[in-house]
Tab-separated table of C-alpha atoms and ligand atoms in Angstrom:
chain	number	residue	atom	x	y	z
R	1	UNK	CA	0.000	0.000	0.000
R	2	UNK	CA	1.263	3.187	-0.821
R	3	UNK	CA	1.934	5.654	1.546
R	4	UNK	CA	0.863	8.615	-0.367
R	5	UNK	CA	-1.270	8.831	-4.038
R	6	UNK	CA	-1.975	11.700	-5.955
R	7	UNK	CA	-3.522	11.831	-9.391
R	8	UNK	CA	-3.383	14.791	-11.361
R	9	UNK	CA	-4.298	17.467	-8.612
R	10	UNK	CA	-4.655	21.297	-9.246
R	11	UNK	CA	-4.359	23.719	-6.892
R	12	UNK	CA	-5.073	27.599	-7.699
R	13	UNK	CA	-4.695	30.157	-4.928
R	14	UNK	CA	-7.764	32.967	-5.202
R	15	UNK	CA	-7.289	36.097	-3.694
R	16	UNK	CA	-9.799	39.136	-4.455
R	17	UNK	CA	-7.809	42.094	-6.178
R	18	UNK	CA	-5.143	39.334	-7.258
R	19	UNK	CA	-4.532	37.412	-10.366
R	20	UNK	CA	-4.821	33.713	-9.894
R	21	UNK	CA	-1.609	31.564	-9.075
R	22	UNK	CA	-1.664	28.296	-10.115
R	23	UNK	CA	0.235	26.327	-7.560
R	24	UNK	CA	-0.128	22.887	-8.584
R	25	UNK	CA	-1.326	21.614	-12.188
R	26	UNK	CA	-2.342	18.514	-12.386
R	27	UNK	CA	0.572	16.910	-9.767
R	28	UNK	CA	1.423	13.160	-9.852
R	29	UNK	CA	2.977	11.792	-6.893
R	30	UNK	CA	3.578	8.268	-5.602
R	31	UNK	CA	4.928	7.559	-2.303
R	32	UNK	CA	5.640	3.735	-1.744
R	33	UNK	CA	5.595	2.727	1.875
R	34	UNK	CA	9.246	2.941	3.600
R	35	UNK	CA	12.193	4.554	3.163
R	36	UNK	CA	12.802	7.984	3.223
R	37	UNK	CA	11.251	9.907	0.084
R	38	UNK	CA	12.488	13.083	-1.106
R	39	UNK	CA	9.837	15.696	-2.366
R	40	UNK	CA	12.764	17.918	-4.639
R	41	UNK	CA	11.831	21.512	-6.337
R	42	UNK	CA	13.038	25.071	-6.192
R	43	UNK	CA	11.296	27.682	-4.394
R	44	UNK	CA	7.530	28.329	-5.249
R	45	UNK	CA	7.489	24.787	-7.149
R	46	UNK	CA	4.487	24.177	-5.087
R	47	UNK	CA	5.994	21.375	-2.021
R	48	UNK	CA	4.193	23.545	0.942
R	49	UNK	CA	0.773	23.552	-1.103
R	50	UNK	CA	1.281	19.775	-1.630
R	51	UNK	CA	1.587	18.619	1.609
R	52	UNK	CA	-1.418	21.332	2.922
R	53	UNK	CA	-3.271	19.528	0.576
R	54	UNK	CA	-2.396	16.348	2.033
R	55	UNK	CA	-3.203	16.979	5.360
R	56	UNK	CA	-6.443	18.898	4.403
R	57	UNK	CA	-5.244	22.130	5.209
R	58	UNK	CA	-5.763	23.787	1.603
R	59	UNK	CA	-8.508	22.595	-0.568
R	60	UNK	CA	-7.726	21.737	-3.835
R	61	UNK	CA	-9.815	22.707	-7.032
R	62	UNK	CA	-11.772	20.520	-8.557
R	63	UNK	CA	-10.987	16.824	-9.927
R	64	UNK	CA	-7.812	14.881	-8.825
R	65	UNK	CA	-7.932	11.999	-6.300
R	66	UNK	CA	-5.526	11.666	-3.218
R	67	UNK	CA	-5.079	9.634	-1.139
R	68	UNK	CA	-3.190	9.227	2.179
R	69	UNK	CA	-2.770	5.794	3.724
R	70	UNK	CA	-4.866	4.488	1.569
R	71	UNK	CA	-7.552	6.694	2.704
R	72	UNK	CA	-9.521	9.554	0.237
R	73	UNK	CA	-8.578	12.756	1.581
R	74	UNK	CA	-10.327	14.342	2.806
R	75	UNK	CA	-13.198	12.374	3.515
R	76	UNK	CA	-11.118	9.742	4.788
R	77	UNK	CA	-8.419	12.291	6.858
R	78	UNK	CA	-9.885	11.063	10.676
R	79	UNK	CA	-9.324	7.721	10.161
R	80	UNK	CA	-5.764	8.116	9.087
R	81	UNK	CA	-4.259	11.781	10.623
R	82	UNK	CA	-3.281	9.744	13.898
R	83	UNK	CA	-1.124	7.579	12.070
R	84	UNK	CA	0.765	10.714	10.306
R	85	UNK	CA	3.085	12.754	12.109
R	86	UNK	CA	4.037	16.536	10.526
R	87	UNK	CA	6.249	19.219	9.967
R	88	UNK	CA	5.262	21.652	7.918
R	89	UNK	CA	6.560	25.274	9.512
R	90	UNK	CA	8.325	25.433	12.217
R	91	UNK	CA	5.898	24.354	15.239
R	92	UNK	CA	4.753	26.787	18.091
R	93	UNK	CA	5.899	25.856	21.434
R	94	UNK	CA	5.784	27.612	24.788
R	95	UNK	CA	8.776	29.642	24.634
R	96	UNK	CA	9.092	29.787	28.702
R	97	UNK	CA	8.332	26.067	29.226
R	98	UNK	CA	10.924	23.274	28.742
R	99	UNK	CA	11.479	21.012	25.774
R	100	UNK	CA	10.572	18.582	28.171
R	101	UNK	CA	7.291	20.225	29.125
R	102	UNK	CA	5.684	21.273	25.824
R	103	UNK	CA	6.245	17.825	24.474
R	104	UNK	CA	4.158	16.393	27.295
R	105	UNK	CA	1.376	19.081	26.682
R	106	UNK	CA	1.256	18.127	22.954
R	107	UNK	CA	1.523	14.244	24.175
R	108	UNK	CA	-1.782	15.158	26.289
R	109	UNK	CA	-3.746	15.652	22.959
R	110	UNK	CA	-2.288	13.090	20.859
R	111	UNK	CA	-2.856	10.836	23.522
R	112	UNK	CA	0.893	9.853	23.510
R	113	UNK	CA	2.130	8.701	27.131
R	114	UNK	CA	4.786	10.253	29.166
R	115	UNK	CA	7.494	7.394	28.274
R	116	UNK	CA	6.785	7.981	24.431
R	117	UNK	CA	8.130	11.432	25.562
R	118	UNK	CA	10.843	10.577	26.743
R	119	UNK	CA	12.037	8.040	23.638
R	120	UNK	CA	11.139	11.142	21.120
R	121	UNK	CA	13.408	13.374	23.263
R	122	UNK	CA	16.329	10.595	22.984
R	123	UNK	CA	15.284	9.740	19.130
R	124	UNK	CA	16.407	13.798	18.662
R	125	UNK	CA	18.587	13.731	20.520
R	126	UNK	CA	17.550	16.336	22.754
R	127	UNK	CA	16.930	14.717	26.400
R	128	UNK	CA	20.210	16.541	28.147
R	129	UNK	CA	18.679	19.945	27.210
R	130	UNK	CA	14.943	18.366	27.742
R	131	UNK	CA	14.756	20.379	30.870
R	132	UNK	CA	16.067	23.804	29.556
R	133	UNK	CA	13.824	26.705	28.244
R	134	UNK	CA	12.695	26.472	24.571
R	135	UNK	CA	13.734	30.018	24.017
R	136	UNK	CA	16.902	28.815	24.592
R	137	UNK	CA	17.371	26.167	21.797
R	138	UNK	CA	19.188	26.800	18.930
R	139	UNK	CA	17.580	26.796	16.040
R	140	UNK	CA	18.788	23.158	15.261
R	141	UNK	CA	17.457	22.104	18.557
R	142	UNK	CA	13.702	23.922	18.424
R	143	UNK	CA	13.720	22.562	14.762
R	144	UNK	CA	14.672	18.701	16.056
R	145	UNK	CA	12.214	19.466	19.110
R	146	UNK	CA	9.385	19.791	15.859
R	147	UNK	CA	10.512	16.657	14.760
R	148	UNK	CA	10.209	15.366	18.115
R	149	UNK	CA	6.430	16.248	18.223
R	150	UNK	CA	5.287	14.796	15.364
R	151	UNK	CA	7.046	11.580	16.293
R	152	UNK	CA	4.721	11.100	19.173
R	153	UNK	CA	2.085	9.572	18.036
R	154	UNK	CA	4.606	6.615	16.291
R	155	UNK	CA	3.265	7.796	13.129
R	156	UNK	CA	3.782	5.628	10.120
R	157	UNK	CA	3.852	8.794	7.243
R	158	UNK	CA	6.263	11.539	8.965
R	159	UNK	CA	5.835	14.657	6.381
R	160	UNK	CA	8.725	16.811	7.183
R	161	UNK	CA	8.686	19.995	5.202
R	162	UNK	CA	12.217	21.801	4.594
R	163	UNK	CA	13.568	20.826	7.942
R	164	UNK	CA	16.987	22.117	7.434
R	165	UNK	CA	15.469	25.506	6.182
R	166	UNK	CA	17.777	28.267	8.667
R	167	UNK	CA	19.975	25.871	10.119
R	168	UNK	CA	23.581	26.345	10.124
R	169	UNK	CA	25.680	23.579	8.930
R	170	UNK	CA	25.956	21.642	12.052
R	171	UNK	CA	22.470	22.086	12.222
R	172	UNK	CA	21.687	20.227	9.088
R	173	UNK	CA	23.757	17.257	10.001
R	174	UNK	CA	22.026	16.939	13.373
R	175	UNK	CA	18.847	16.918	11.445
R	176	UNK	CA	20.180	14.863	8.561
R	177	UNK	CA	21.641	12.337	10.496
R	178	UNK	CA	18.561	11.883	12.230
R	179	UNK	CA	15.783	11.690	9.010
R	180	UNK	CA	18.634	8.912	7.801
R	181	UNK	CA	18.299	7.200	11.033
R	182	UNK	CA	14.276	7.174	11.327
R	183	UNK	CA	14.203	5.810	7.321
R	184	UNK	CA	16.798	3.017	8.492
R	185	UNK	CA	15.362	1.768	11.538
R	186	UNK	CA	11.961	2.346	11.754
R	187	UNK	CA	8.482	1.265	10.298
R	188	UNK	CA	7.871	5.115	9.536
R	189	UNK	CA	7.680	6.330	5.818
R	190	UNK	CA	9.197	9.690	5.883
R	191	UNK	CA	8.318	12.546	2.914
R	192	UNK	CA	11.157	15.189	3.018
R	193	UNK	CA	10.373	18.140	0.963
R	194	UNK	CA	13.918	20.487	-0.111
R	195	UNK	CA	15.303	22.686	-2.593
R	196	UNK	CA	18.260	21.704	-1.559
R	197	UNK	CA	19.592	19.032	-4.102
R	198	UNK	CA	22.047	17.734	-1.769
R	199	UNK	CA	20.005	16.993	1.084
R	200	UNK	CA	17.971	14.915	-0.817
R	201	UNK	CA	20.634	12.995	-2.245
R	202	UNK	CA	22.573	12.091	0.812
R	203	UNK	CA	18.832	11.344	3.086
R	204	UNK	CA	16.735	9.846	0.502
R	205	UNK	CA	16.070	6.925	-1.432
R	206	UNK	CA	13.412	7.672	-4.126
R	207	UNK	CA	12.406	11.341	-4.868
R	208	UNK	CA	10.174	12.992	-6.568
R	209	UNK	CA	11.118	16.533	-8.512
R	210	UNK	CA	8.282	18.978	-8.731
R	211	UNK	CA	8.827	21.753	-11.313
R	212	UNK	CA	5.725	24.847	-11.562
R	213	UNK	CA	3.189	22.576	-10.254
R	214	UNK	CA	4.186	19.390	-11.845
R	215	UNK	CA	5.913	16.035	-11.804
R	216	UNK	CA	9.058	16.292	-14.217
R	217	UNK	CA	10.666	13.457	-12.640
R	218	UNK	CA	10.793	10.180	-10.533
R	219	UNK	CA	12.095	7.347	-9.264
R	220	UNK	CA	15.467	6.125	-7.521
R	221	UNK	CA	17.712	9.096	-6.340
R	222	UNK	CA	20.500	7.076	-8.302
R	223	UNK	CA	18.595	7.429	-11.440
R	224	UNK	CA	16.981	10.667	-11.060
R	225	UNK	CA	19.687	12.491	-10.147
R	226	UNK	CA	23.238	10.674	-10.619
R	227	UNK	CA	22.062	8.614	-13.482
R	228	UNK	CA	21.633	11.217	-16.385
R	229	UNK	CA	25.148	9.543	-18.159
R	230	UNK	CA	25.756	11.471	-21.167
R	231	UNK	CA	27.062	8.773	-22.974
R	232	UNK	CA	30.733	10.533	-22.596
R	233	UNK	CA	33.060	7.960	-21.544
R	234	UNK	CA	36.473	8.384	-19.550
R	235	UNK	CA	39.260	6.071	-20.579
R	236	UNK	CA	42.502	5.348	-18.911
R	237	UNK	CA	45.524	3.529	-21.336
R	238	UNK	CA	49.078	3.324	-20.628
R	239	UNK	CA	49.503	5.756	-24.265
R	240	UNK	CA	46.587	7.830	-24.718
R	241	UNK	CA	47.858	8.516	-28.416
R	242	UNK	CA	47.812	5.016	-29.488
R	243	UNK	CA	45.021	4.628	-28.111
R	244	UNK	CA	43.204	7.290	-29.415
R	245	UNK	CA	44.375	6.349	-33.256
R	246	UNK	CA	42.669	2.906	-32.528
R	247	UNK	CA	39.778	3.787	-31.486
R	248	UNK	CA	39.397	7.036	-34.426
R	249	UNK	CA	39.872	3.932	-36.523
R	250	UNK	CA	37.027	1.995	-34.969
R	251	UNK	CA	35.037	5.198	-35.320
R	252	UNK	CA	34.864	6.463	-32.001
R	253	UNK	CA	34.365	9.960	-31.523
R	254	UNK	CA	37.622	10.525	-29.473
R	255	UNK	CA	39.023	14.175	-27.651
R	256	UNK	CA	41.729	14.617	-25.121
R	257	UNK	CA	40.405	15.690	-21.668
R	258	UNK	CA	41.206	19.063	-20.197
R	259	UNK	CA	44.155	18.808	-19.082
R	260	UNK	CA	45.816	16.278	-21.472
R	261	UNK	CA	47.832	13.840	-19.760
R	262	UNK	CA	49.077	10.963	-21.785
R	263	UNK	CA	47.252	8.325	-20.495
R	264	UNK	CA	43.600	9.703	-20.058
R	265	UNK	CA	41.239	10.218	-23.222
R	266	UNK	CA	37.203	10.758	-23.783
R	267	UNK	CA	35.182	9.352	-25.909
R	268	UNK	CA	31.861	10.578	-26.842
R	269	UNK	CA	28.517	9.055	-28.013
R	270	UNK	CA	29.313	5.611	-26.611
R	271	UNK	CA	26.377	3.334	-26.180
R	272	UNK	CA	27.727	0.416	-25.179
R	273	UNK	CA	31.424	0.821	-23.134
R	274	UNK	CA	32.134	-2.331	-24.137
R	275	UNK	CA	32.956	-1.479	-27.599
R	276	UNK	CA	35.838	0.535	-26.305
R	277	UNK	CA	37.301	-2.471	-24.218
R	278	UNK	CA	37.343	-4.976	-27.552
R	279	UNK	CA	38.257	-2.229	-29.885
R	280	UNK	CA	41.217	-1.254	-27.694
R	281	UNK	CA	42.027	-4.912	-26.819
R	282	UNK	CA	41.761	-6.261	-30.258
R	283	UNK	CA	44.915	-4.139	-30.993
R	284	UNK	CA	46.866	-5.031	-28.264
R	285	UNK	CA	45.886	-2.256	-25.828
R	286	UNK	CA	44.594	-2.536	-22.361
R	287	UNK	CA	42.240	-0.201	-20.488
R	288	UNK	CA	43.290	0.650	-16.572
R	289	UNK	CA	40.047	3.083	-16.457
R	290	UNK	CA	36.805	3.171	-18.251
R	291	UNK	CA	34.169	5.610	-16.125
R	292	UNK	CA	30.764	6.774	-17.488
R	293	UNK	CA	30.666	10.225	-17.007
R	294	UNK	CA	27.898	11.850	-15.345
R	295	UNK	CA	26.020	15.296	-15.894
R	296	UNK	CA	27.028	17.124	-12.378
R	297	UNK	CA	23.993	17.098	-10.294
R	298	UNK	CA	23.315	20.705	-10.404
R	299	UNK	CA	23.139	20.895	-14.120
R	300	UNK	CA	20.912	17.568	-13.978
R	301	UNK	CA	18.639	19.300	-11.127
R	302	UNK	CA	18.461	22.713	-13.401
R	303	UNK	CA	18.039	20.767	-16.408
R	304	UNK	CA	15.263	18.639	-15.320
R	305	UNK	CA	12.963	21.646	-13.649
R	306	UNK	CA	14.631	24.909	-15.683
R	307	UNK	CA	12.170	26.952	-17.615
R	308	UNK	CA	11.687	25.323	-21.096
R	309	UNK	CA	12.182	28.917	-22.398
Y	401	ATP	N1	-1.687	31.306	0.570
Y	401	ATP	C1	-1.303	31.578	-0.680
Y	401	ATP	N2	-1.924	32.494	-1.439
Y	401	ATP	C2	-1.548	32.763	-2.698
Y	401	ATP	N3	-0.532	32.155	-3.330
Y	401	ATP	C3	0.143	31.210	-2.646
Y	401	ATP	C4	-0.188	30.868	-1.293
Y	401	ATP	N4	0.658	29.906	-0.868
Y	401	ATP	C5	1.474	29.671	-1.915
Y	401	ATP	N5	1.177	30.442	-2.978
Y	401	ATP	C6	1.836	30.423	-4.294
Y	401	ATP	O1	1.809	29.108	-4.788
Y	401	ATP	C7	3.053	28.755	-5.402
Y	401	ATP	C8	3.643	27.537	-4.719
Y	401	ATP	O2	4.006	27.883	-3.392
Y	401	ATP	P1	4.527	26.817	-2.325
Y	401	ATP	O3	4.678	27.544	-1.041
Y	401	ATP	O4	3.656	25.627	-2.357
Y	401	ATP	O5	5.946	26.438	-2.959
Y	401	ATP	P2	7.192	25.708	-2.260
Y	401	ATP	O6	7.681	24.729	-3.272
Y	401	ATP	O7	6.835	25.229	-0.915
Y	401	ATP	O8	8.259	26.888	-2.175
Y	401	ATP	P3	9.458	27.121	-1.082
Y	401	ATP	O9	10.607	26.245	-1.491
Y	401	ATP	O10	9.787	28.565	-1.265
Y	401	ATP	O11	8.907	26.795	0.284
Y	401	ATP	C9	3.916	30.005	-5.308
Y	401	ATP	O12	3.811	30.704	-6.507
Y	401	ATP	C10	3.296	30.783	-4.177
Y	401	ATP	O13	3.491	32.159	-4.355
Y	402	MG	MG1	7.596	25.583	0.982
């Protein structure tokens, strides 16, 4: 069962004296139960409006089907909102009252016990300051306090939007370090919306990139992201001119890289690598390097949701 389905939903923001903005148009998105997904798009792609719709907080326009634990939303949002556990801006505590304390007041209404508490303050990492002030966190700590809250009901969707937004870098690890460690050990699926290309790639395992409202890409991280080969080809040889007269022969598209080097040669175009290997061996020469090149990820990222124009 997947943990999250949405079928071409729309999403236009009316406001009297305004011209409509079209948030989301027509969004796919598939979230498979487990693992940590990544929800990837720059700012304004519409991630906040998603996940509003998702918890029922913004209606959507007409048409479209979600669902959310395999539930409609939002007729089907009480039966399933226990079981999902969110982060969407950063959460309002009691600025006078302890970590500690405003957890339990938000474990009163979840109906979450005092020991769940307790393992949410260790989970974050945050039970040596549980007793200090909240207006005394850092931001890292108040933002990993958030996460601590909607952990309390052991949800089984966590929807964490930008979490790292404001931290400084120490920050993000803390709060890196922890979404990796609640997709590894626990039965929680976790949705981590970003613009940040490289938080997604070192947390998450699938992602989805949103682009002006829409889908433009899905699937493994690996694929997505670090997959886009351009069919360029690295080659190592022991004489990179030999080599490269071999494989001009063999009618490879051949240039030296850079920096030419002797030994180090790229060759463009190449379906299959393994042409290089036979061509190369079949005259004697052996490779010590062949390496698909990849597209960096911030020119795949800007090529997959730039403006067409
Ligand atoms: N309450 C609102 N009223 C009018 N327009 C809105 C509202 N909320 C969002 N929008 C517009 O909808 C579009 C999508 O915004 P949204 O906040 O969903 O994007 P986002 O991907 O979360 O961006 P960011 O990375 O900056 O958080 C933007 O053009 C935004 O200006
Ligand atoms: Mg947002």
């Amino acid at each position: 069962m997947p943990a999250v389905q949405m079928v071409a939903v729309s999403k236009t923001y009316r406001r009297r004296g305004r011209p409509p903005q079209k948030a989301l148009d027509g969004l796919d998105l598939l979230v498979e139960s487990g693992g940590v997904h990544g929800f990837l798009g720059p700012n304004g792609s519409g991630k906040t409006t998603t996940i509003r719709v998702l918890l029922g907080l913004v209606r959507p326009d007409h048409g479209g089907d979600i669902r959310l634990l395999d539930q409609p939303v939002p007729a089907g949002l009480p039966e399933v909102i226990g079981s999902v556990g969110a982060l969407v801006e950063t959460p309002l505590f009691f600025p006078n009252f302890s970590g500690r304390r405003n957890l339990r007041l938000l474990a009163e209404t979840a109906g979450a016990s005092r020991a769940r508490v307790e393992e949410c303050l260790e989970i974050v990492d945050l039970t040596d300051r549980a007793n200090d002030r909240f207006k005394g966190y850092s931001l890292g700590m108040k933002q990993r306090l958030g996460i601590a809250a909607a952990l309390l009901k052991a949800p089984r969707l966590l929807i964490l939007d930008e979490p790292s937004n404001g931290l400084d870098p120490a920050g993000i690890r803390d709060v890196r370090e922890l979404i990796r460690r609640l997709g590894r050990d626990s039965d929680t699926t976790v949705l981590l919306s970003s613009h940040l290309l490289a938080e997604i790639q070192q947390v998450c395992d699938t992602v989805t990139i949103l682009a002006r409202g829409k889908r433009v890409a899905s699937g493994a991280v690996a694929d997505v992201l670090a997959g886009r080969s351009e069919g360029e080809i690295r080659v190592r040889v022991p004489d990179a001119g030999l080599a490269a007269t071999i494989l001009a022969a063999a009618g490879f598209s051949v240039s030296p890289p850079e920096v030419p080097d002797g030994r180090t040669l790229l060759v463009h175009d190449v379906a299959m690598p393994g042409e290089i290997t036979r061509a190369l061996a079949a005259q004697g020469t052996y490779l010590e390097e062949l390496t698909p090149l990849t597209a960096d990820l911030e020119t795949a990222f800007l090529a997959i949701t730039g403006d067409p124009a």
